[in-house]
Amino acid sequence: MAHQMKTFENGTALAASLADAVASALSAAITRSGEATLAVSGGSTPKAFFEALSTRALDWAKVKVTLVDERFVPEDNPRSNHLLVKTHLLKNEAAAAEFVPLYRPEATIEDAAKTASGIVPGMTRPFDVAILGMGTDGHTASFFPGGDHLAAALDLTLPRRVMTMEAPGAGEARLTLSFSALHDAGLLVVHIEGAEKKAVLEKALAGTDEQEMPIRAVLERAQTTPDIYWAP
Ligand SMILES: O=C1O[C@H](COP(=O)(O)O)[C@@H](O)[C@H](O)[C@H]1O
């Protein structure tokens, strides 16, 4: 299993180093292509990283930001990942970035996924940067164990798209980027913190069943070797 493990003394040091790496990758993409794309995860882990990244000086007006996954809830819902990104990332220097949400106020989540697939960045070419998280059940993005569309979400022969996912451990119905849209990002990061998640990662690295622990798809089959950022 190929991956780079980057270990830090604490979450603050991790956040600063990850923000520097992401800012550098986005700047390089802007120099190369005139624009850059960034997909970020939600949850509780990325807040300090978002705060640090928001202060990094780069041409944010040329950066499109979207989410790796989202609950099917509007932006003002406290469980919205959009709200998290708006509160902690889209400010300071990063206020100039364009945010493209996965959530769409359509009648059904299937319609929302279809609409989002036509709009969000990363659907026609690889993301410049994708930051994944991981739950203690071994999910990443909204690739949940027992998810109704898990097999299709992890199938690299299927097109890049936004998909729907329902799973016992997911709470609300989810919108998620497919693995095909994430695995070849220019910079692919798995960001985890705490002893419990380190133990989950070690368990994932010791086995192969992706249905049991979908993070294994990233660790085993991503085209881009993931950098794993961890702090206690
Ligand atoms: O449900 C989610 O959980 C994971 C991990 O979240 P955390 O709170 O344990 O950091 C996250 O990566 C994903 O984007 C989110 O929707």
PDB file of C-alpha atoms and ligand atoms in Angstrom:
ATOM      1  CA  MET A   1       0.000   0.000   0.000  1.00  0.00           C
ATOM      2  CA  ALA A   2       1.631   3.223  -1.117  1.00  0.00           C
ATOM      3  CA  HIS A   3       1.168   6.309   0.990  1.00  0.00           C
ATOM      4  CA  GLN A   4       3.217   9.039   2.624  1.00  0.00           C
ATOM      5  CA  MET A   5       2.676   9.403   6.384  1.00  0.00           C
ATOM      6  CA  LYS A   6       3.251  12.901   7.761  1.00  0.00           C
ATOM      7  CA  THR A   7       3.110  13.088  11.544  1.00  0.00           C
ATOM      8  CA  PHE A   8       2.899  16.322  13.554  1.00  0.00           C
ATOM      9  CA  GLU A   9       3.293  17.286  17.199  1.00  0.00           C
ATOM     10  CA  ASN A  10      -0.212  18.749  17.390  1.00  0.00           C
ATOM     11  CA  GLY A  11      -3.189  19.887  15.322  1.00  0.00           C
ATOM     12  CA  THR A  12      -1.902  23.458  15.038  1.00  0.00           C
ATOM     13  CA  ALA A  13       1.376  22.349  13.470  1.00  0.00           C
ATOM     14  CA  LEU A  14      -0.494  19.994  11.135  1.00  0.00           C
ATOM     15  CA  ALA A  15      -2.912  22.754  10.081  1.00  0.00           C
ATOM     16  CA  ALA A  16      -0.057  25.146   9.251  1.00  0.00           C
ATOM     17  CA  SER A  17       1.909  22.560   7.254  1.00  0.00           C
ATOM     18  CA  LEU A  18      -1.144  21.306   5.350  1.00  0.00           C
ATOM     19  CA  ALA A  19      -2.211  24.891   4.573  1.00  0.00           C
ATOM     20  CA  ASP A  20       1.274  25.600   3.173  1.00  0.00           C
ATOM     21  CA  ALA A  21       1.211  22.440   1.019  1.00  0.00           C
ATOM     22  CA  VAL A  22      -2.285  23.183  -0.327  1.00  0.00           C
ATOM     23  CA  ALA A  23      -1.503  26.864  -0.982  1.00  0.00           C
ATOM     24  CA  SER A  24       1.647  25.862  -2.850  1.00  0.00           C
ATOM     25  CA  ALA A  25      -0.223  23.278  -4.988  1.00  0.00           C
ATOM     26  CA  LEU A  26      -2.992  25.778  -5.810  1.00  0.00           C
ATOM     27  CA  SER A  27      -0.457  28.480  -6.744  1.00  0.00           C
ATOM     28  CA  ALA A  28       1.411  26.041  -8.998  1.00  0.00           C
ATOM     29  CA  ALA A  29      -1.868  25.089 -10.708  1.00  0.00           C
ATOM     30  CA  ILE A  30      -2.713  28.759 -11.284  1.00  0.00           C
ATOM     31  CA  THR A  31       0.720  29.354 -12.818  1.00  0.00           C
ATOM     32  CA  ARG A  32       0.266  26.281 -15.021  1.00  0.00           C
ATOM     33  CA  SER A  33      -3.389  26.574 -16.042  1.00  0.00           C
ATOM     34  CA  GLY A  34      -4.621  30.021 -14.986  1.00  0.00           C
ATOM     35  CA  GLU A  35      -6.992  28.490 -12.421  1.00  0.00           C
ATOM     36  CA  ALA A  36      -7.084  25.917  -9.631  1.00  0.00           C
ATOM     37  CA  THR A  37      -9.621  23.520  -8.131  1.00  0.00           C
ATOM     38  CA  LEU A  38      -9.893  22.369  -4.530  1.00  0.00           C
ATOM     39  CA  ALA A  39     -12.244  19.777  -2.998  1.00  0.00           C
ATOM     40  CA  VAL A  40     -12.462  19.750   0.806  1.00  0.00           C
ATOM     41  CA  SER A  41     -14.142  17.519   3.364  1.00  0.00           C
ATOM     42  CA  GLY A  42     -16.476  18.466   6.171  1.00  0.00           C
ATOM     43  CA  GLY A  43     -16.766  17.127   9.701  1.00  0.00           C
ATOM     44  CA  SER A  44     -15.033  18.397  12.820  1.00  0.00           C
ATOM     45  CA  THR A  45     -11.393  17.729  11.858  1.00  0.00           C
ATOM     46  CA  PRO A  46     -10.666  20.374   9.189  1.00  0.00           C
ATOM     47  CA  LYS A  47     -11.572  23.578  11.093  1.00  0.00           C
ATOM     48  CA  ALA A  48      -8.014  24.587  12.131  1.00  0.00           C
ATOM     49  CA  PHE A  49      -6.689  23.702   8.669  1.00  0.00           C
ATOM     50  CA  PHE A  50      -9.411  25.843   7.051  1.00  0.00           C
ATOM     51  CA  GLU A  51      -8.569  28.766   9.345  1.00  0.00           C
ATOM     52  CA  ALA A  52      -4.868  28.510   8.449  1.00  0.00           C
ATOM     53  CA  LEU A  53      -5.516  28.101   4.707  1.00  0.00           C
ATOM     54  CA  SER A  54      -7.818  31.148   4.682  1.00  0.00           C
ATOM     55  CA  THR A  55      -4.816  33.355   5.583  1.00  0.00           C
ATOM     56  CA  ARG A  56      -2.478  32.090   2.859  1.00  0.00           C
ATOM     57  CA  ALA A  57      -1.759  34.672   0.152  1.00  0.00           C
ATOM     58  CA  LEU A  58      -2.451  33.402  -3.369  1.00  0.00           C
ATOM     59  CA  ASP A  59      -4.670  34.440  -6.256  1.00  0.00           C
ATOM     60  CA  TRP A  60      -7.838  33.098  -4.624  1.00  0.00           C
ATOM     61  CA  ALA A  61     -10.067  34.710  -7.281  1.00  0.00           C
ATOM     62  CA  LYS A  62      -8.771  31.988  -9.619  1.00  0.00           C
ATOM     63  CA  VAL A  63      -9.617  29.134  -7.225  1.00  0.00           C
ATOM     64  CA  LYS A  64     -12.842  27.127  -7.351  1.00  0.00           C
ATOM     65  CA  VAL A  65     -13.654  25.333  -4.101  1.00  0.00           C
ATOM     66  CA  THR A  66     -16.173  22.543  -3.675  1.00  0.00           C
ATOM     67  CA  LEU A  67     -16.945  19.787  -1.189  1.00  0.00           C
ATOM     68  CA  VAL A  68     -15.947  16.147  -1.278  1.00  0.00           C
ATOM     69  CA  ASP A  69     -19.348  15.372   0.260  1.00  0.00           C
ATOM     70  CA  GLU A  70     -22.402  17.064   1.734  1.00  0.00           C
ATOM     71  CA  ARG A  71     -25.583  16.269   3.620  1.00  0.00           C
ATOM     72  CA  PHE A  72     -28.805  16.926   1.695  1.00  0.00           C
ATOM     73  CA  VAL A  73     -29.529  19.968   3.832  1.00  0.00           C
ATOM     74  CA  PRO A  74     -29.531  23.681   2.985  1.00  0.00           C
ATOM     75  CA  GLU A  75     -26.626  25.955   3.806  1.00  0.00           C
ATOM     76  CA  ASP A  76     -28.187  27.364   6.993  1.00  0.00           C
ATOM     77  CA  ASN A  77     -28.461  23.908   8.604  1.00  0.00           C
ATOM     78  CA  PRO A  78     -25.860  23.512  11.395  1.00  0.00           C
ATOM     79  CA  ARG A  79     -24.872  20.109   9.914  1.00  0.00           C
ATOM     80  CA  SER A  80     -24.169  21.594   6.473  1.00  0.00           C
ATOM     81  CA  ASN A  81     -20.566  21.201   5.292  1.00  0.00           C
ATOM     82  CA  HIS A  82     -21.124  24.330   3.168  1.00  0.00           C
ATOM     83  CA  LEU A  83     -21.763  26.293   6.377  1.00  0.00           C
ATOM     84  CA  LEU A  84     -18.547  24.898   7.865  1.00  0.00           C
ATOM     85  CA  VAL A  85     -16.499  25.960   4.840  1.00  0.00           C
ATOM     86  CA  LYS A  86     -18.161  29.374   4.721  1.00  0.00           C
ATOM     87  CA  THR A  87     -17.449  29.959   8.409  1.00  0.00           C
ATOM     88  CA  HIS A  88     -13.862  28.724   8.557  1.00  0.00           C
ATOM     89  CA  LEU A  89     -12.357  28.919   5.041  1.00  0.00           C
ATOM     90  CA  LEU A  90     -14.108  31.433   2.780  1.00  0.00           C
ATOM     91  CA  LYS A  91     -12.781  34.501   4.604  1.00  0.00           C
ATOM     92  CA  ASN A  92      -9.543  36.511   4.975  1.00  0.00           C
ATOM     93  CA  GLU A  93      -7.487  35.999   1.771  1.00  0.00           C
ATOM     94  CA  ALA A  94      -9.728  33.102   0.695  1.00  0.00           C
ATOM     95  CA  ALA A  95     -12.857  35.279   0.634  1.00  0.00           C
ATOM     96  CA  ALA A  96     -12.144  35.845  -3.072  1.00  0.00           C
ATOM     97  CA  ALA A  97     -12.473  32.133  -3.934  1.00  0.00           C
ATOM     98  CA  GLU A  98     -15.529  30.866  -5.802  1.00  0.00           C
ATOM     99  CA  PHE A  99     -17.445  28.240  -3.824  1.00  0.00           C
ATOM    100  CA  VAL A 100     -19.547  25.742  -5.776  1.00  0.00           C
ATOM    101  CA  PRO A 101     -21.883  23.806  -3.445  1.00  0.00           C
ATOM    102  CA  LEU A 102     -22.954  20.199  -3.922  1.00  0.00           C
ATOM    103  CA  TYR A 103     -26.333  20.866  -2.292  1.00  0.00           C
ATOM    104  CA  ARG A 104     -29.000  22.145  -4.699  1.00  0.00           C
ATOM    105  CA  PRO A 105     -32.529  23.017  -3.621  1.00  0.00           C
ATOM    106  CA  GLU A 106     -34.081  20.458  -5.983  1.00  0.00           C
ATOM    107  CA  ALA A 107     -37.150  18.374  -5.167  1.00  0.00           C
ATOM    108  CA  THR A 108     -35.160  15.168  -4.883  1.00  0.00           C
ATOM    109  CA  ILE A 109     -31.578  14.373  -3.945  1.00  0.00           C
ATOM    110  CA  GLU A 110     -31.184  12.512  -7.251  1.00  0.00           C
ATOM    111  CA  ASP A 111     -32.048  15.716  -9.141  1.00  0.00           C
ATOM    112  CA  ALA A 112     -29.620  17.653  -6.941  1.00  0.00           C
ATOM    113  CA  ALA A 113     -26.823  15.163  -7.726  1.00  0.00           C
ATOM    114  CA  LYS A 114     -27.518  15.446 -11.447  1.00  0.00           C
ATOM    115  CA  THR A 115     -27.499  19.250 -11.351  1.00  0.00           C
ATOM    116  CA  ALA A 116     -24.335  19.362  -9.238  1.00  0.00           C
ATOM    117  CA  SER A 117     -22.544  16.931 -11.596  1.00  0.00           C
ATOM    118  CA  GLY A 118     -22.941  19.503 -14.373  1.00  0.00           C
ATOM    119  CA  ILE A 119     -21.660  22.434 -12.323  1.00  0.00           C
ATOM    120  CA  VAL A 120     -19.048  21.536  -9.732  1.00  0.00           C
ATOM    121  CA  PRO A 121     -15.349  21.599 -10.643  1.00  0.00           C
ATOM    122  CA  GLY A 122     -13.353  18.386 -11.000  1.00  0.00           C
ATOM    123  CA  MET A 123     -15.856  16.701 -13.328  1.00  0.00           C
ATOM    124  CA  THR A 124     -13.923  17.294 -16.557  1.00  0.00           C
ATOM    125  CA  ARG A 125     -10.341  17.092 -15.307  1.00  0.00           C
ATOM    126  CA  PRO A 126      -8.660  16.002 -12.062  1.00  0.00           C
ATOM    127  CA  PHE A 127      -8.835  18.282  -9.039  1.00  0.00           C
ATOM    128  CA  ASP A 128      -5.604  20.104  -8.311  1.00  0.00           C
ATOM    129  CA  VAL A 129      -6.111  19.333  -4.617  1.00  0.00           C
ATOM    130  CA  ALA A 130      -8.518  16.997  -2.789  1.00  0.00           C
ATOM    131  CA  ILE A 131      -8.578  16.714   1.006  1.00  0.00           C
ATOM    132  CA  LEU A 132     -10.277  13.638   2.426  1.00  0.00           C
ATOM    133  CA  GLY A 133     -11.251  12.929   6.015  1.00  0.00           C
ATOM    134  CA  MET A 134     -12.038   9.576   7.604  1.00  0.00           C
ATOM    135  CA  GLY A 135     -14.683   8.490  10.089  1.00  0.00           C
ATOM    136  CA  THR A 136     -14.058   5.970  12.845  1.00  0.00           C
ATOM    137  CA  ASP A 137     -16.154   3.489  10.821  1.00  0.00           C
ATOM    138  CA  GLY A 138     -13.613   3.685   7.979  1.00  0.00           C
ATOM    139  CA  HIS A 139     -15.721   5.889   5.713  1.00  0.00           C
ATOM    140  CA  THR A 140     -14.228   8.652   3.616  1.00  0.00           C
ATOM    141  CA  ALA A 141     -16.144  11.216   1.546  1.00  0.00           C
ATOM    142  CA  SER A 142     -19.659   9.686   1.881  1.00  0.00           C
ATOM    143  CA  PHE A 143     -18.399   6.212   1.037  1.00  0.00           C
ATOM    144  CA  PHE A 144     -20.042   4.597   4.076  1.00  0.00           C
ATOM    145  CA  PRO A 145     -19.941   0.897   4.990  1.00  0.00           C
ATOM    146  CA  GLY A 146     -23.362  -0.444   3.992  1.00  0.00           C
ATOM    147  CA  GLY A 147     -24.029   2.547   1.713  1.00  0.00           C
ATOM    148  CA  ASP A 148     -26.742   1.909  -0.887  1.00  0.00           C
ATOM    149  CA  HIS A 149     -24.487   3.051  -3.767  1.00  0.00           C
ATOM    150  CA  LEU A 150     -21.116   2.144  -2.303  1.00  0.00           C
ATOM    151  CA  ALA A 151     -20.034  -0.292  -5.041  1.00  0.00           C
ATOM    152  CA  ALA A 152     -20.815   2.244  -7.783  1.00  0.00           C
ATOM    153  CA  ALA A 153     -19.159   5.068  -5.834  1.00  0.00           C
ATOM    154  CA  LEU A 154     -15.886   3.101  -5.632  1.00  0.00           C
ATOM    155  CA  ASP A 155     -15.963   1.878  -9.254  1.00  0.00           C
ATOM    156  CA  LEU A 156     -13.162   3.611 -11.159  1.00  0.00           C
ATOM    157  CA  THR A 157     -14.605   2.528 -14.524  1.00  0.00           C
ATOM    158  CA  LEU A 158     -17.634   4.821 -13.951  1.00  0.00           C
ATOM    159  CA  PRO A 159     -17.501   8.530 -14.836  1.00  0.00           C
ATOM    160  CA  ARG A 160     -16.632  11.385 -12.507  1.00  0.00           C
ATOM    161  CA  ARG A 161     -19.878  12.553 -10.974  1.00  0.00           C
ATOM    162  CA  VAL A 162     -21.830  13.642  -7.906  1.00  0.00           C
ATOM    163  CA  MET A 163     -23.747  10.695  -6.436  1.00  0.00           C
ATOM    164  CA  THR A 164     -26.306  10.079  -3.733  1.00  0.00           C
ATOM    165  CA  MET A 165     -25.615   7.866  -0.727  1.00  0.00           C
ATOM    166  CA  GLU A 166     -27.744   6.585   2.108  1.00  0.00           C
ATOM    167  CA  ALA A 167     -26.276   4.431   4.859  1.00  0.00           C
ATOM    168  CA  PRO A 168     -27.144   3.403   8.406  1.00  0.00           C
ATOM    169  CA  GLY A 169     -24.214   5.423   9.856  1.00  0.00           C
ATOM    170  CA  ALA A 170     -24.641   8.510   7.679  1.00  0.00           C
ATOM    171  CA  GLY A 171     -27.556  10.326   9.291  1.00  0.00           C
ATOM    172  CA  GLU A 172     -29.030  12.449   6.507  1.00  0.00           C
ATOM    173  CA  ALA A 173     -28.965  11.344   2.871  1.00  0.00           C
ATOM    174  CA  ARG A 174     -25.686  12.422   1.314  1.00  0.00           C
ATOM    175  CA  LEU A 175     -24.269  13.873  -1.873  1.00  0.00           C
ATOM    176  CA  THR A 176     -20.728  12.695  -2.591  1.00  0.00           C
ATOM    177  CA  LEU A 177     -18.142  12.980  -5.307  1.00  0.00           C
ATOM    178  CA  SER A 178     -17.406   9.577  -6.837  1.00  0.00           C
ATOM    179  CA  PHE A 179     -14.030   7.943  -6.185  1.00  0.00           C
ATOM    180  CA  SER A 180     -13.356   8.357  -9.935  1.00  0.00           C
ATOM    181  CA  ALA A 181     -13.538  12.138  -9.403  1.00  0.00           C
ATOM    182  CA  LEU A 182     -11.146  12.123  -6.443  1.00  0.00           C
ATOM    183  CA  HIS A 183      -8.478   9.441  -6.863  1.00  0.00           C
ATOM    184  CA  ASP A 184      -6.332  11.284  -9.404  1.00  0.00           C
ATOM    185  CA  ALA A 185      -6.176  14.713  -7.737  1.00  0.00           C
ATOM    186  CA  GLY A 186      -2.808  16.439  -8.200  1.00  0.00           C
ATOM    187  CA  LEU A 187      -2.418  16.494  -4.425  1.00  0.00           C
ATOM    188  CA  LEU A 188      -4.471  13.883  -2.577  1.00  0.00           C
ATOM    189  CA  VAL A 189      -4.509  14.126   1.225  1.00  0.00           C
ATOM    190  CA  VAL A 190      -6.123  12.054   3.972  1.00  0.00           C
ATOM    191  CA  HIS A 191      -6.336  14.292   7.051  1.00  0.00           C
ATOM    192  CA  ILE A 192      -6.967  12.522  10.368  1.00  0.00           C
ATOM    193  CA  GLU A 193      -6.335  13.420  13.992  1.00  0.00           C
ATOM    194  CA  GLY A 194      -6.329  11.562  17.308  1.00  0.00           C
ATOM    195  CA  ALA A 195      -5.309   8.136  18.587  1.00  0.00           C
ATOM    196  CA  GLU A 196      -8.673   6.553  17.741  1.00  0.00           C
ATOM    197  CA  LYS A 197      -8.413   7.459  14.058  1.00  0.00           C
ATOM    198  CA  LYS A 198      -4.778   6.309  13.936  1.00  0.00           C
ATOM    199  CA  ALA A 199      -5.954   2.891  15.167  1.00  0.00           C
ATOM    200  CA  VAL A 200      -8.702   2.881  12.518  1.00  0.00           C
ATOM    201  CA  LEU A 201      -6.121   3.747   9.852  1.00  0.00           C
ATOM    202  CA  GLU A 202      -3.855   0.913  11.028  1.00  0.00           C
ATOM    203  CA  LYS A 203      -6.788  -1.500  10.842  1.00  0.00           C
ATOM    204  CA  ALA A 204      -7.568  -0.262   7.316  1.00  0.00           C
ATOM    205  CA  LEU A 205      -3.952  -0.719   6.246  1.00  0.00           C
ATOM    206  CA  ALA A 206      -3.960  -4.276   7.601  1.00  0.00           C
ATOM    207  CA  GLY A 207      -6.902  -5.487   5.480  1.00  0.00           C
ATOM    208  CA  THR A 208      -8.380  -5.356   1.994  1.00  0.00           C
ATOM    209  CA  ASP A 209     -12.215  -5.440   2.277  1.00  0.00           C
ATOM    210  CA  GLU A 210     -13.393  -2.069   0.901  1.00  0.00           C
ATOM    211  CA  GLN A 211     -17.036  -2.763   1.749  1.00  0.00           C
ATOM    212  CA  GLU A 212     -16.032  -3.050   5.418  1.00  0.00           C
ATOM    213  CA  MET A 213     -13.728   0.026   5.349  1.00  0.00           C
ATOM    214  CA  PRO A 214     -14.146   2.146   2.192  1.00  0.00           C
ATOM    215  CA  ILE A 215     -11.029   4.237   3.032  1.00  0.00           C
ATOM    216  CA  ARG A 216      -9.110   1.164   1.795  1.00  0.00           C
ATOM    217  CA  ALA A 217     -10.020   2.119  -1.789  1.00  0.00           C
ATOM    218  CA  VAL A 218      -8.059   5.359  -1.339  1.00  0.00           C
ATOM    219  CA  LEU A 219      -5.131   3.626   0.338  1.00  0.00           C
ATOM    220  CA  GLU A 220      -5.001   0.797  -2.232  1.00  0.00           C
ATOM    221  CA  ARG A 221      -6.265   2.051  -5.564  1.00  0.00           C
ATOM    222  CA  ALA A 222      -5.978   5.826  -5.869  1.00  0.00           C
ATOM    223  CA  GLN A 223      -3.894   6.790  -8.894  1.00  0.00           C
ATOM    224  CA  THR A 224      -2.268   9.555  -6.838  1.00  0.00           C
ATOM    225  CA  THR A 225      -0.323   8.317  -3.813  1.00  0.00           C
ATOM    226  CA  PRO A 226      -2.151   9.875  -0.851  1.00  0.00           C
ATOM    227  CA  ASP A 227      -0.334  11.922   1.776  1.00  0.00           C
ATOM    228  CA  ILE A 228      -1.686  11.025   5.212  1.00  0.00           C
ATOM    229  CA  TYR A 229      -1.539  13.945   7.652  1.00  0.00           C
ATOM    230  CA  TRP A 230      -1.892  12.892  11.289  1.00  0.00           C
ATOM    231  CA  ALA A 231      -1.544  14.602  14.671  1.00  0.00           C
ATOM    232  CA  PRO A 232      -2.474  13.293  18.133  1.00  0.00           C
TER     233      PRO A 232
HETATM  234  O1  LIG B   1     -19.467  12.658   7.672  1.00  0.00           O
HETATM  235  C1  LIG B   1     -18.377  13.130   7.506  1.00  0.00           C
HETATM  236  O2  LIG B   1     -17.350  12.650   8.277  1.00  0.00           O
HETATM  237  C2  LIG B   1     -16.019  12.631   7.795  1.00  0.00           C
HETATM  238  C3  LIG B   1     -15.131  12.665   9.037  1.00  0.00           C
HETATM  239  O3  LIG B   1     -15.590  13.699   9.893  1.00  0.00           O
HETATM  240  P1  LIG B   1     -14.943  14.046  11.311  1.00  0.00           P
HETATM  241  O4  LIG B   1     -15.986  14.841  12.046  1.00  0.00           O
HETATM  242  O5  LIG B   1     -14.634  12.751  11.999  1.00  0.00           O
HETATM  243  O6  LIG B   1     -13.712  14.835  11.027  1.00  0.00           O
HETATM  244  C4  LIG B   1     -15.724  13.760   6.814  1.00  0.00           C
HETATM  245  O7  LIG B   1     -14.505  13.522   6.181  1.00  0.00           O
HETATM  246  C5  LIG B   1     -16.854  13.904   5.802  1.00  0.00           C
HETATM  247  O8  LIG B   1     -16.582  14.945   4.881  1.00  0.00           O
HETATM  248  C6  LIG B   1     -18.112  14.216   6.542  1.00  0.00           C
HETATM  249  O9  LIG B   1     -19.195  14.452   5.672  1.00  0.00           O
END
